[in-house]
Coordinates of C-alpha atoms (C1' of nucleotides) in Angstrom, one line a residue:
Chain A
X16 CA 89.4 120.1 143.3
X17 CA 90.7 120.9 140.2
X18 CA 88.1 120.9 137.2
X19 CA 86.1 124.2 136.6
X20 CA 88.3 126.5 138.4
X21 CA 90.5 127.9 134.9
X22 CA 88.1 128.3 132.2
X23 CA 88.2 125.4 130.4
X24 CA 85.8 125.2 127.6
X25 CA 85.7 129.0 127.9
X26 CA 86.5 129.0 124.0
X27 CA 83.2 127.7 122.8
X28 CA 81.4 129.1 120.5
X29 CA 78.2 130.9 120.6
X30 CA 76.5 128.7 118.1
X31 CA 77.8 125.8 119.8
X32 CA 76.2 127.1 123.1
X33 CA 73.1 128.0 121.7
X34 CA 71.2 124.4 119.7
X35 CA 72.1 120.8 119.8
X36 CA 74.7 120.5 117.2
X37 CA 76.4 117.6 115.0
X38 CA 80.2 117.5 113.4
X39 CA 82.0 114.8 111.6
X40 CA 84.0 114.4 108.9
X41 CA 81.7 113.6 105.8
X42 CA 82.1 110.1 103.7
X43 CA 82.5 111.9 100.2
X44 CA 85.4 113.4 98.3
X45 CA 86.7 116.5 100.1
X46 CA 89.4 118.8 99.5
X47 CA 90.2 119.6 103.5
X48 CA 90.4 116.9 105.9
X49 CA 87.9 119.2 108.1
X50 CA 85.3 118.4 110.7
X51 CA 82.0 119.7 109.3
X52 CA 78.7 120.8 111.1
X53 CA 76.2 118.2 109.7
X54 CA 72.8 119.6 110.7
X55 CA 71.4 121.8 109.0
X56 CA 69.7 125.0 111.0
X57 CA 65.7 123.9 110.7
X58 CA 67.0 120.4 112.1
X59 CA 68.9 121.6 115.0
X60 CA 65.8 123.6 115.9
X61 CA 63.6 120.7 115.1
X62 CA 65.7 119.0 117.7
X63 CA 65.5 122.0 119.6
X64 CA 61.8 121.5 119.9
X65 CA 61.9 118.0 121.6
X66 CA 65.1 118.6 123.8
X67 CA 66.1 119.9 127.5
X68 CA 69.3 122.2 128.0
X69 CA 70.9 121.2 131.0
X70 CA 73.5 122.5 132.5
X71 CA 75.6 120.4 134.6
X72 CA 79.0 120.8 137.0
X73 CA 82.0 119.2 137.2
X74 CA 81.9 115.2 138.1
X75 CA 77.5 114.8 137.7
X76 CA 76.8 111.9 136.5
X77 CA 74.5 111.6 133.3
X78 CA 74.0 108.2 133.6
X79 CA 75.2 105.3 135.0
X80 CA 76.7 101.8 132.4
X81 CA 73.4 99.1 132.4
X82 CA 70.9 101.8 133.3
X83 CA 67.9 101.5 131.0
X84 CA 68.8 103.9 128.0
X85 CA 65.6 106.6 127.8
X86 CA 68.0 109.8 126.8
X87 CA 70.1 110.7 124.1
X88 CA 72.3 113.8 125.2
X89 CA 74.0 116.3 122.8
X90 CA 77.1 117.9 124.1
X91 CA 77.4 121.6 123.6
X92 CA 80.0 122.8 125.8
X93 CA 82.4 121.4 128.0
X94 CA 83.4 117.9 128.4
X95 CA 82.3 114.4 129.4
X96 CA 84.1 111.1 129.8
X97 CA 82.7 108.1 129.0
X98 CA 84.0 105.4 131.0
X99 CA 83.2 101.7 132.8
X100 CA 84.7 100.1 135.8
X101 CA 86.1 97.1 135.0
X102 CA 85.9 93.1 137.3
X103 CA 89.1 94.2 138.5
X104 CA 88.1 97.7 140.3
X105 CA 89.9 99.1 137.1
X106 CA 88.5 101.9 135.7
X107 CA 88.3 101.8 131.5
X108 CA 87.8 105.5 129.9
X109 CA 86.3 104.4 126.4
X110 CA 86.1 108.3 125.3
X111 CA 86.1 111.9 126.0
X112 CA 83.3 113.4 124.2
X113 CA 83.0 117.5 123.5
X114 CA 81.2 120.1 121.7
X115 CA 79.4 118.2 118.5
X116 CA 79.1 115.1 120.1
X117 CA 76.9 112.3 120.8
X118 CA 76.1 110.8 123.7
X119 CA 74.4 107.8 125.0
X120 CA 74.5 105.3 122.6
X121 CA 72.9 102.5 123.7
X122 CA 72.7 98.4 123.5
X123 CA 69.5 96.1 123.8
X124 CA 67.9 99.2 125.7
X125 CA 70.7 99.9 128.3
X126 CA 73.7 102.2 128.5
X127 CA 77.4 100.7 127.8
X128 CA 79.2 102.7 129.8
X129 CA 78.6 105.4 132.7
X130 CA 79.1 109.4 131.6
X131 CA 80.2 111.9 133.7
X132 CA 81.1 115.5 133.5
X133 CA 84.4 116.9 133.5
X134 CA 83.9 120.3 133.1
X135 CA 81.2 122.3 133.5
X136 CA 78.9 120.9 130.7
X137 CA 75.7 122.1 128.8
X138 CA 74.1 119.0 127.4
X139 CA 70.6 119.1 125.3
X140 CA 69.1 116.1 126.3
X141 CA 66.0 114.2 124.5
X142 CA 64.3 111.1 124.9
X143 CA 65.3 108.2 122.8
X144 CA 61.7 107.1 121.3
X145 CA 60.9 111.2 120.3
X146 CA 64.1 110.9 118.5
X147 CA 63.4 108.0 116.8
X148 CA 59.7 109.6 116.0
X149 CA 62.1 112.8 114.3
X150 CA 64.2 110.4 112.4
X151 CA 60.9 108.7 111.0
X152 CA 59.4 111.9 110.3
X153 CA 62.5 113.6 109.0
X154 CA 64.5 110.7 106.8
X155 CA 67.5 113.5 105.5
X156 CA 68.1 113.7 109.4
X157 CA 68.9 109.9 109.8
X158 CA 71.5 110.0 106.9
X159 CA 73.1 112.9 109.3
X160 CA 73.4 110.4 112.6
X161 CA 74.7 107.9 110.2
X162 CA 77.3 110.1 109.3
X163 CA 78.0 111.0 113.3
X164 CA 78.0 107.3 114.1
X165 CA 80.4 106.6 111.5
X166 CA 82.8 109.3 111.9
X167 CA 82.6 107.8 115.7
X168 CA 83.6 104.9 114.8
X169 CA 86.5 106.1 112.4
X170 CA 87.7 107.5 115.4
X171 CA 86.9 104.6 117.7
X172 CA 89.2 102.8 115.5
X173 CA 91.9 105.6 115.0
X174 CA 92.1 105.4 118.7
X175 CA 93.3 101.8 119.4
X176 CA 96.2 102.6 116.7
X177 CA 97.6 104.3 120.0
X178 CA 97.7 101.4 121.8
X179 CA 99.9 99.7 119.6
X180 CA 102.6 102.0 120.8
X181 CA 104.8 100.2 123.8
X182 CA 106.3 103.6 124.2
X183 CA 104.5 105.9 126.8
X184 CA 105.9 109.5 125.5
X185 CA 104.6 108.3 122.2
X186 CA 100.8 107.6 123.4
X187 CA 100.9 110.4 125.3
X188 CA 101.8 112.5 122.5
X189 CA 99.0 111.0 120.3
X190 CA 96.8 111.7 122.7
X191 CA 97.7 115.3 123.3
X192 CA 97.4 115.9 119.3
X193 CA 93.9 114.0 119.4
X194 CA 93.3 116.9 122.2
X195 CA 94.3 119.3 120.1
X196 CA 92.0 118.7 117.0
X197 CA 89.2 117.7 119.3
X198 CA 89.1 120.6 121.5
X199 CA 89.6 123.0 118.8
X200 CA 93.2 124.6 118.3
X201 CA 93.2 127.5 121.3
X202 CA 94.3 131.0 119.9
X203 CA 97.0 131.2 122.0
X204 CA 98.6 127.9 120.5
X205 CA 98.0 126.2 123.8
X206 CA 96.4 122.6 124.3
X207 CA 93.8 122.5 127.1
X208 CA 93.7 119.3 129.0
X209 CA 90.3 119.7 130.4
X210 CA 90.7 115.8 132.1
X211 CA 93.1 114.5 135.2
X212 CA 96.2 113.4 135.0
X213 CA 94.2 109.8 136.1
X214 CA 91.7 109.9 133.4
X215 CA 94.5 110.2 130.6
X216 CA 95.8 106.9 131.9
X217 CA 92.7 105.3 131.5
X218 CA 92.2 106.2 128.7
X219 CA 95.1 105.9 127.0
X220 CA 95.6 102.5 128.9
X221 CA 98.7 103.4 131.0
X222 CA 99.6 103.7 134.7
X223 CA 98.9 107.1 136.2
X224 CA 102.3 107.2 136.9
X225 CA 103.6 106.3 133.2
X226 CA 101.6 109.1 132.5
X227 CA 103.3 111.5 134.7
X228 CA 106.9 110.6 133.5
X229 CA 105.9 110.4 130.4
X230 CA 105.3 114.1 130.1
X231 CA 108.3 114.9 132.0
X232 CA 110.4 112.8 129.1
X233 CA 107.8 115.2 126.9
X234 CA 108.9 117.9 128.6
X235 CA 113.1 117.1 129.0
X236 CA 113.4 116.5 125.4
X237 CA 111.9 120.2 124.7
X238 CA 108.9 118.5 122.4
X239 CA 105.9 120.2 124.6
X240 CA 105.9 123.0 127.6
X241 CA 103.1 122.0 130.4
X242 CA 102.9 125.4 131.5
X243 CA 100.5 123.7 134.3
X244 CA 98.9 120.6 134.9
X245 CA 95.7 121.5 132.1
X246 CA 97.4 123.4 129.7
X247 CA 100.3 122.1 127.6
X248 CA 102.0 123.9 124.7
X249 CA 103.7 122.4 121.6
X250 CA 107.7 123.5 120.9
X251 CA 108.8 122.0 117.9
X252 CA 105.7 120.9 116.1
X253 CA 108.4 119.0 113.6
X254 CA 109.6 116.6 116.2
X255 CA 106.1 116.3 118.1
X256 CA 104.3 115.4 114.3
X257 CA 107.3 113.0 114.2
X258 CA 106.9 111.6 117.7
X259 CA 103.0 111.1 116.8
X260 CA 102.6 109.7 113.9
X261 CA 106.0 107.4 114.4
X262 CA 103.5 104.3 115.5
Chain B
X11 CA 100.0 78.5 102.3
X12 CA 97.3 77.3 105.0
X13 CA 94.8 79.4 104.6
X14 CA 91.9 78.1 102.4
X15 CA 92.7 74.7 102.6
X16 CA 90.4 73.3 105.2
X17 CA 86.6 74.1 105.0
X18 CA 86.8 77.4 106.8
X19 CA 83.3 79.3 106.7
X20 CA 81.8 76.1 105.4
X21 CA 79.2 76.2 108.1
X22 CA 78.1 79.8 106.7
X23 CA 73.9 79.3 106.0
X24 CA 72.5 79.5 102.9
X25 CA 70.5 82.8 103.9
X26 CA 73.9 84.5 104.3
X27 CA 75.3 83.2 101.1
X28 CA 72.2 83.9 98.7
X29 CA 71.6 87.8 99.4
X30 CA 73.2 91.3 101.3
X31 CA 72.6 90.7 105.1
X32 CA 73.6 92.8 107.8
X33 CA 73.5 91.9 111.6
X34 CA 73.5 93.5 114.7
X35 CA 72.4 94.2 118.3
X36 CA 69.6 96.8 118.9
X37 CA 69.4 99.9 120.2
X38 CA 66.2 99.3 122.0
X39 CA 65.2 97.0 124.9
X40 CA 65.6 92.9 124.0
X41 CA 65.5 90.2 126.3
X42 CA 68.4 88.3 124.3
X43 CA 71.5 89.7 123.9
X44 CA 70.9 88.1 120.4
X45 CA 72.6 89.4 117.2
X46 CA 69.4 90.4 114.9
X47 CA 69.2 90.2 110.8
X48 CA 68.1 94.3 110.2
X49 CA 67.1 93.8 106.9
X50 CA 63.7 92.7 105.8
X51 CA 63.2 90.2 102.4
X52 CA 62.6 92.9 99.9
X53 CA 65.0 95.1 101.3
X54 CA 67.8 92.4 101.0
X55 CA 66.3 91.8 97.5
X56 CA 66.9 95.7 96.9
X57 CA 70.2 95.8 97.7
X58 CA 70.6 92.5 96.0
X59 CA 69.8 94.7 92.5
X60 CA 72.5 97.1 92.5
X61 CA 75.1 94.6 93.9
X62 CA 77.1 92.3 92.0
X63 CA 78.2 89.1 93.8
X64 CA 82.0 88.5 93.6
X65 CA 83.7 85.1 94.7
X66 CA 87.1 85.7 95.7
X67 CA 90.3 84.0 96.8
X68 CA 92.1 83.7 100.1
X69 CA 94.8 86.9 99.9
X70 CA 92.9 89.0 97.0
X71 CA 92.9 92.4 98.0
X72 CA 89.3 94.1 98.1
X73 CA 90.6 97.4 97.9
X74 CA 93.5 99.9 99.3
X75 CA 93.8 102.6 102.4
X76 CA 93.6 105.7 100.8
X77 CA 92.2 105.0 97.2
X78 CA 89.1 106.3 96.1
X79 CA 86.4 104.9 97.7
X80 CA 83.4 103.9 94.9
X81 CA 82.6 100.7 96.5
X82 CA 80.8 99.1 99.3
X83 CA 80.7 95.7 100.2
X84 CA 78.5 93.3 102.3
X85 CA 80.4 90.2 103.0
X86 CA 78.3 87.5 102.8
X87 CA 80.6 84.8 103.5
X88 CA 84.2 84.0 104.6
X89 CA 86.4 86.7 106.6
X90 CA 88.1 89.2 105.4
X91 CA 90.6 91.4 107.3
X92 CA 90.9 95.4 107.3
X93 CA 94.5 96.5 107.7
X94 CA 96.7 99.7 108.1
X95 CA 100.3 99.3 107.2
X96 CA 101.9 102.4 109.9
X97 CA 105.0 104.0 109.0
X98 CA 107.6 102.3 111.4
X99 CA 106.7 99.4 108.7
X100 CA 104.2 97.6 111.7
X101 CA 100.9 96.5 110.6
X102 CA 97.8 96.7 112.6
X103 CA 95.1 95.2 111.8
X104 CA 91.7 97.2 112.5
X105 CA 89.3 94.5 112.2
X106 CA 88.4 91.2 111.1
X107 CA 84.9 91.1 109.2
X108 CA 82.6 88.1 109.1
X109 CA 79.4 87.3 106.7
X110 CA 77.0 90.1 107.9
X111 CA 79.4 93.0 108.3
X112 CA 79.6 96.0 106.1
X113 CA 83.0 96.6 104.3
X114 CA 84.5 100.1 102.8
X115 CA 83.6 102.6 105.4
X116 CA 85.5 105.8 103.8
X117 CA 86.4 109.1 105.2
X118 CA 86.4 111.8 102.7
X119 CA 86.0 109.9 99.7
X120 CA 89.2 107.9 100.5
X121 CA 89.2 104.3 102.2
X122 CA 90.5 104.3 105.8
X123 CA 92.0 101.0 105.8
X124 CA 93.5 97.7 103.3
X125 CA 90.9 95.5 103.2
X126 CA 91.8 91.6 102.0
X127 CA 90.3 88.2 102.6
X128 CA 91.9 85.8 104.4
X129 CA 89.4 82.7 103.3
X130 CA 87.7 82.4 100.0
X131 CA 85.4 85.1 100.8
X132 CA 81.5 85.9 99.2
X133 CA 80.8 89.4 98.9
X134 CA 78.4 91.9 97.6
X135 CA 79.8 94.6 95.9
X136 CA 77.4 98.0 95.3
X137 CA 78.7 101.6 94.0
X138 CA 78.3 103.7 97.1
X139 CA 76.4 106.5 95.0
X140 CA 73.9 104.0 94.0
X141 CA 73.6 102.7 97.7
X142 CA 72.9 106.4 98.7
X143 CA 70.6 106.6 96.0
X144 CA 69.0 103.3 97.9
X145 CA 69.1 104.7 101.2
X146 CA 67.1 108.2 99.9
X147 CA 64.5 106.2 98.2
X148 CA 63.8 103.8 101.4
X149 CA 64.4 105.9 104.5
X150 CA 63.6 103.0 107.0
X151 CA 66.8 101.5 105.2
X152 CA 68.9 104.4 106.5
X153 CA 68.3 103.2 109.7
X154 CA 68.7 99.9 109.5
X155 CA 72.8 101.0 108.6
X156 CA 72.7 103.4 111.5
X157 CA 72.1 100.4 113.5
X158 CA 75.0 98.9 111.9
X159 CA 77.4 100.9 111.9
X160 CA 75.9 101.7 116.3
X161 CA 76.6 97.9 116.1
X162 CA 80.3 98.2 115.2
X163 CA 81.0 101.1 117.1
X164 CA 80.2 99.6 120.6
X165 CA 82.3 96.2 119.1
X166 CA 85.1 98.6 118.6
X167 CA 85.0 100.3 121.9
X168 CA 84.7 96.9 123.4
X169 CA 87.8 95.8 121.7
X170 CA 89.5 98.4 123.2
X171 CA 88.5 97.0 126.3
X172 CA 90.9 93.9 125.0
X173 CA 94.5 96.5 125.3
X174 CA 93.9 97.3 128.5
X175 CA 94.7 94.0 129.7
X176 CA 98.9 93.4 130.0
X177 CA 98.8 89.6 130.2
X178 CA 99.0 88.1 126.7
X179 CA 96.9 85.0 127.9
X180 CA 93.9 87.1 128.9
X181 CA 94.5 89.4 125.3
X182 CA 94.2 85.8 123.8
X183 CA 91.5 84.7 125.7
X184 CA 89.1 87.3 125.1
X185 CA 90.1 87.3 120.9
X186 CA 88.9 83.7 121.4
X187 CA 85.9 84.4 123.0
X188 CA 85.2 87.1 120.4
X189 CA 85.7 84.6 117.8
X190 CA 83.5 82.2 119.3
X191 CA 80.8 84.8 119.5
X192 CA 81.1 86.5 115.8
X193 CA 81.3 83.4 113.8
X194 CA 78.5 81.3 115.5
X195 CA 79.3 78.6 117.6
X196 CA 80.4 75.4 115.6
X197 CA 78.2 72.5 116.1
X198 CA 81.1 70.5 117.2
X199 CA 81.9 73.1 120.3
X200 CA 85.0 74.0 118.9
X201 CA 86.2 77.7 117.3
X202 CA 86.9 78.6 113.7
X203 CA 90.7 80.4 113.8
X204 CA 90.3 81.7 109.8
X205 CA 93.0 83.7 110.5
X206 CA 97.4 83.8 110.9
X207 CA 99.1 84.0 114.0
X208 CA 100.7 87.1 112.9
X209 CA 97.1 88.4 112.1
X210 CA 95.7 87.6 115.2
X211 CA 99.1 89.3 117.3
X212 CA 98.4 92.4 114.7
X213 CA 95.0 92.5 115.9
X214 CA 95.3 92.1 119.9
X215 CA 98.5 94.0 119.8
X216 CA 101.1 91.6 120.9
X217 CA 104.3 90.1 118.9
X218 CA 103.8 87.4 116.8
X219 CA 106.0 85.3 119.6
X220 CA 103.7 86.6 122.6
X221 CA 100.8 84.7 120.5
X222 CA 102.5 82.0 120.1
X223 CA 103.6 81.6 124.0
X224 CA 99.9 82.7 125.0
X225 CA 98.8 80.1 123.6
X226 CA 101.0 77.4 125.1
X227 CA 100.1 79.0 128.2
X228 CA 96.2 78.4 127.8
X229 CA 97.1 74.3 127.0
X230 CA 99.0 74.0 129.8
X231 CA 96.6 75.6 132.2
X232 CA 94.0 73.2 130.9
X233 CA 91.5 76.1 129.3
X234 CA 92.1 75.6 125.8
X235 CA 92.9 72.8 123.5
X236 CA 94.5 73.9 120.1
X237 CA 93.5 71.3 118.1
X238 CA 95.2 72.6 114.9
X239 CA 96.7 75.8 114.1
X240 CA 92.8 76.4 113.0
X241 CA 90.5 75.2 115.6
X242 CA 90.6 75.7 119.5
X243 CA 87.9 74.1 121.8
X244 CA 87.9 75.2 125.2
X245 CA 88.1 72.7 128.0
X246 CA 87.7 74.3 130.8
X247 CA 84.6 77.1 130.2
X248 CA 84.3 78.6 133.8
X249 CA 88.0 79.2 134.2
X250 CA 88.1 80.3 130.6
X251 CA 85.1 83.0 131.0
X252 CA 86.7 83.8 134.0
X253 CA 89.9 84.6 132.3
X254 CA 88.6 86.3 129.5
X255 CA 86.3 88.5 131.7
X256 CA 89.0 89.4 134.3
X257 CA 89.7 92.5 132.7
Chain C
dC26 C1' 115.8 70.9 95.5
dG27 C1' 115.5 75.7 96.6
dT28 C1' 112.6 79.4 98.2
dA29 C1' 109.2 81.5 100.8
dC30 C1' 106.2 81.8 104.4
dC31 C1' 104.5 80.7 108.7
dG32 C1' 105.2 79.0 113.0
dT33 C1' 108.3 77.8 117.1
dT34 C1' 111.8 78.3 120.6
dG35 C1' 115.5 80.4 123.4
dA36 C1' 118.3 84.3 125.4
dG37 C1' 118.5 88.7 127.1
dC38 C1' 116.9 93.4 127.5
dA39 C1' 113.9 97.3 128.5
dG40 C1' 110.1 99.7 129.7
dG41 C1' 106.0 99.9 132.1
dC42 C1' 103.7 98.3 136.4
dT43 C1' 103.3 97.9 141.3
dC44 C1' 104.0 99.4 145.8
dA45 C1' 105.0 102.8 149.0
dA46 C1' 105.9 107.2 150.6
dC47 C1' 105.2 111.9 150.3
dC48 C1' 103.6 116.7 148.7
dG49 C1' 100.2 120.4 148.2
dC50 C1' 95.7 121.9 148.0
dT51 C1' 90.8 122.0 149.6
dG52 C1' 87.0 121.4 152.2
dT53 C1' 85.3 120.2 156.8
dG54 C1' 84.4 119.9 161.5
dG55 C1' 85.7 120.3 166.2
Chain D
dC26 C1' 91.5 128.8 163.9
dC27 C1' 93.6 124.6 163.2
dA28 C1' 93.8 119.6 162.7
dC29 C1' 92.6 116.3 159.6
dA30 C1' 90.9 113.6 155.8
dG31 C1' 90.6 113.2 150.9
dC32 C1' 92.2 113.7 146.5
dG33 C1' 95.2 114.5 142.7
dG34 C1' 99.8 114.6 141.7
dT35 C1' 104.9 113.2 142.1
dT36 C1' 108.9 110.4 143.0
dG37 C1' 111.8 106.3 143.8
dA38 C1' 112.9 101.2 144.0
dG39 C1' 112.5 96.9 142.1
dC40 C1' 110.0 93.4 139.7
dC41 C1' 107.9 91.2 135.6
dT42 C1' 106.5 90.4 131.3
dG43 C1' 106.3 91.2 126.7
dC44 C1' 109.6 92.7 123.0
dT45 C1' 113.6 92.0 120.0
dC46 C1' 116.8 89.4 117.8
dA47 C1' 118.3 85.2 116.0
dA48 C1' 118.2 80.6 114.7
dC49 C1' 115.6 76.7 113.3
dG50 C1' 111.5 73.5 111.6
dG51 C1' 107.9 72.3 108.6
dT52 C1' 105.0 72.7 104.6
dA53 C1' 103.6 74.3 100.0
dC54 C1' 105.0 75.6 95.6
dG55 C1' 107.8 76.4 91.6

DNA sequence: CGTACCGTTGAGCAGGCTCAACCGCTGTGG
DNA sequence: CCACAGCGGTTGAGCCTGCTCAACGGTACG
C-alpha cells in the first residue's frame, strides 16, 4: 500500500518528537491568529513521567469505538484518523488528528469512535485515572486541557461549516486549506495529504468518487497542482482563498 | 412573530432557573447514559456571585461574532441560537443552546459566533476575567468546565454525524430526536420545536423548502405528527428510531 | 390596510450518488 | 517465476433528490 512509503510526517520537529506536547489557539486577546504550544516544559515532563512512547505503523489500531476508555494518547508525529462505522456499513471519519493533539476522549467510560494510524505515528500514551491524579495535583495543567478541548471544539465546529457547501471542488478545497494549517505549511510550498483518497470522502462527507473529480475540476481550472496522489500544491493562492472561504 | 407566544421553556425547573448550572455526560464509567449536573451547591452559589441574571426577549442579541469577548454566559433557561452569517450572504447556524449550556466560547479574545435567543431566555452573565479568577481559586471547578466543554465536543462531532446523511427525512429525524433528548422529554410525550423553520434548515444544512417537505414526508409515513409549527409527537417510535439511527 | 415575516407549494435544473467496469500496484502462494 | 487476489484509484452512464426561483397564503403589527 500506499501510506509510509514517501516521508510523510518527515517534517516534524524535534521537540515535537521528543515529549507529549499541547497546541491550541488560546481564548484571550492575541495579536496573531497562531496555534500556540500550551504546556509548559516541567508539565510536559511531568507527563513525561507517567506516559509510554509508542511507536506505531501505518493502519494499527489504537483503539476500537465502545471499548472501555483506560488511555489517553498524545500524538507526536504522524497521523491518526478518528473514525466510526456507521448502521449502514458506512464508514464516518469524525477527524484527522496530528502533532499537538489529543486523543481518546472518552464518554461514560468508553471510546466514541475507533483510531487508527495513518502514517507511521509516535503516540505518548497514559492512563486515564494517572491523568486525572496530574490534573488534581497540578490545577494550572487542567486550565491547559481546557484550552485543548476548547480549541477542539472551535474546530469541531469550523468543520461542519464545510458541509454546508453543495459544491464538491469547494469542500475539497476547504479541506486541503484545513490540511495546510494543520500539517504545518511544508517548505517547499507543498500540501501533504498524509490520508487516502477514501478517507477524504469520509471525512469530508462525499463519494470517493466526488472526491476524485473534484480535484481534477481543482486541477482543470489551474487552482492547485497534485503533483501525486499525497502531495498537492497551491497555484493561485488568490483564487484558491476565494474558492475556500466562498461558503 | 411566533416565537414567544406559547409557553416555550415553561417546563424548565426551578433548580435551572434559580442559579448557574452546567450539564453533561462523564468521562468516566456510568451505567446511565444520563446527562449529570457538574456543579456542586456552593459551587453554583460561587458562580452565582460574580454573575448577574439577565431576562431577555425572544430576538435580543447576546452578543456579535467577532466583538470582544468580556462575557460569558450560562443559560439558565430558554434557547438561544449561535450563528455565523458566511459571506455568500447564507447563514449557518452552529448551535442551538438550552438551560445548562455554556455560551461565549471565544477564540483569541474575539467571539466565534452571533449568539441570540429565540425564546425569552434566563441567563447568567459573568466577566470572563472574573470567571478565570474563579476557576484559579477552585481548581476542581476547572474541571468541572473541562467536562463541559468534553460534553459539547462529542455533541458536535455527533452532529456531524447528522450531514452525512443525504435524505432530508432522516437529517430531520435525527434534529428531532436531538431535540427530544436536550430539552427533556415533555410530560405530555410530545417535543418542544423553540425554534424557525429556517433555523432548523440553517442548522441541519438543508433549504428552508427541504424542511418544509421533510416534514410532510414524516406525516405521511405515519412517524411524526406535527401538531403545530411548535410541537411534534412521534407516532410511530420503532420506525422513527430506526429512521433516525439509519445513518 | 399595508408591510413584513414566516411558512407553503410547484416547476425545473443541476450536481452528487450509485453502479459497474477497469487500471496499476503489491504482496502472496503455487 | 508467474498467476491471482486485494486494494486504492479512475472513469463513464444514468438516476435521484435537494436546490433555486417564483408565486402565494396567513398572521402579527404598525
Amino acid at each position: 500500500m500506499h501510506a509510509g512509503t514517501h516521508g510523510r510526517g518527515a517534517h516534524t520537529t524535534a521537540q515535537q518528537e521528543h515529549a507529549p506536547s499541547l497546541n491550541a489557539m488560546p481564548f484571550g486577546l492575541s495579536s496573531t491568529r497562531a496555534v500556540v504550544q500550551l504546556l509548559t516544559h516541567p508539565q510536559r515532563l511531568q507527563i513525561l513521567g507517567i506516559a509510554t512512547q509508542l511507536r506505531l505503523t501505518t493502519r494499527t489500531t489504537l483503539y476500537r469505538a465502545d471499548s472501555p476508555a483506560e488511555w489517553i494518547f498524545f500524538v507526536s508525529r504522524g497521523v491518526v484518523k478518528a473514525f466510526r462505522d456507521l448502521p449502514s456499513g458506512k464508514r464516518r471519519v469524525m477527524a484527522f488528528l496530528f502533532p499537538s493533539d489529543l486523543v481518546g476522549l472518552a464518554e461514560c467510560g468508553r471510546y466514541v469512535n475507533t483510531v487508527q494510524a495513518i502514517t507511521p505515528v509516535t503516540v505518548y500514551r497514559t492512563r486515564l485515572d494517572q491523568l486525572m491524579e496530574l490534573l488534581k495535583r497540578d490545577p494550572s495543567l487542567k486550565l491547559q486541557f481546557l484550552y485543548k478541548i476548547a480549541h477542539e471544539l472551535r474546530e469541531s465546529l469550523r468543520q461542519t461549516i464545510v458541509f454546508s457547501r453543495r459544491d464538491a471542488a469547494g469542500r475539497l478545497a476547504m479541506f486541503l486549506r484545513m490540511l495546510e494549517q494543520r500539517a504545518g505549511d511544508q517548505k517547499d510550498g507543498t500540501i501533504d495529504i498524509p490520508m487516502s483518497r477514501s478517507d477524504i470522502a469520509n471525512f469530508i462527507g462525499l463519494s470517493l468518487e466526488s472526491v476524485i473529480r473534484a480535484s481534477h475540476r481543482l486541477e482543470e481550472s489551474g487552482l492547485v497542482a497534485f503533483e501525486d496522489l499525497h502531495r498537492a500544491r497551491v497555484l493561485h493562492r488568490r483564487r484558491f482563498e476565494e474558492l475556500a472561504s466562498a461558503v
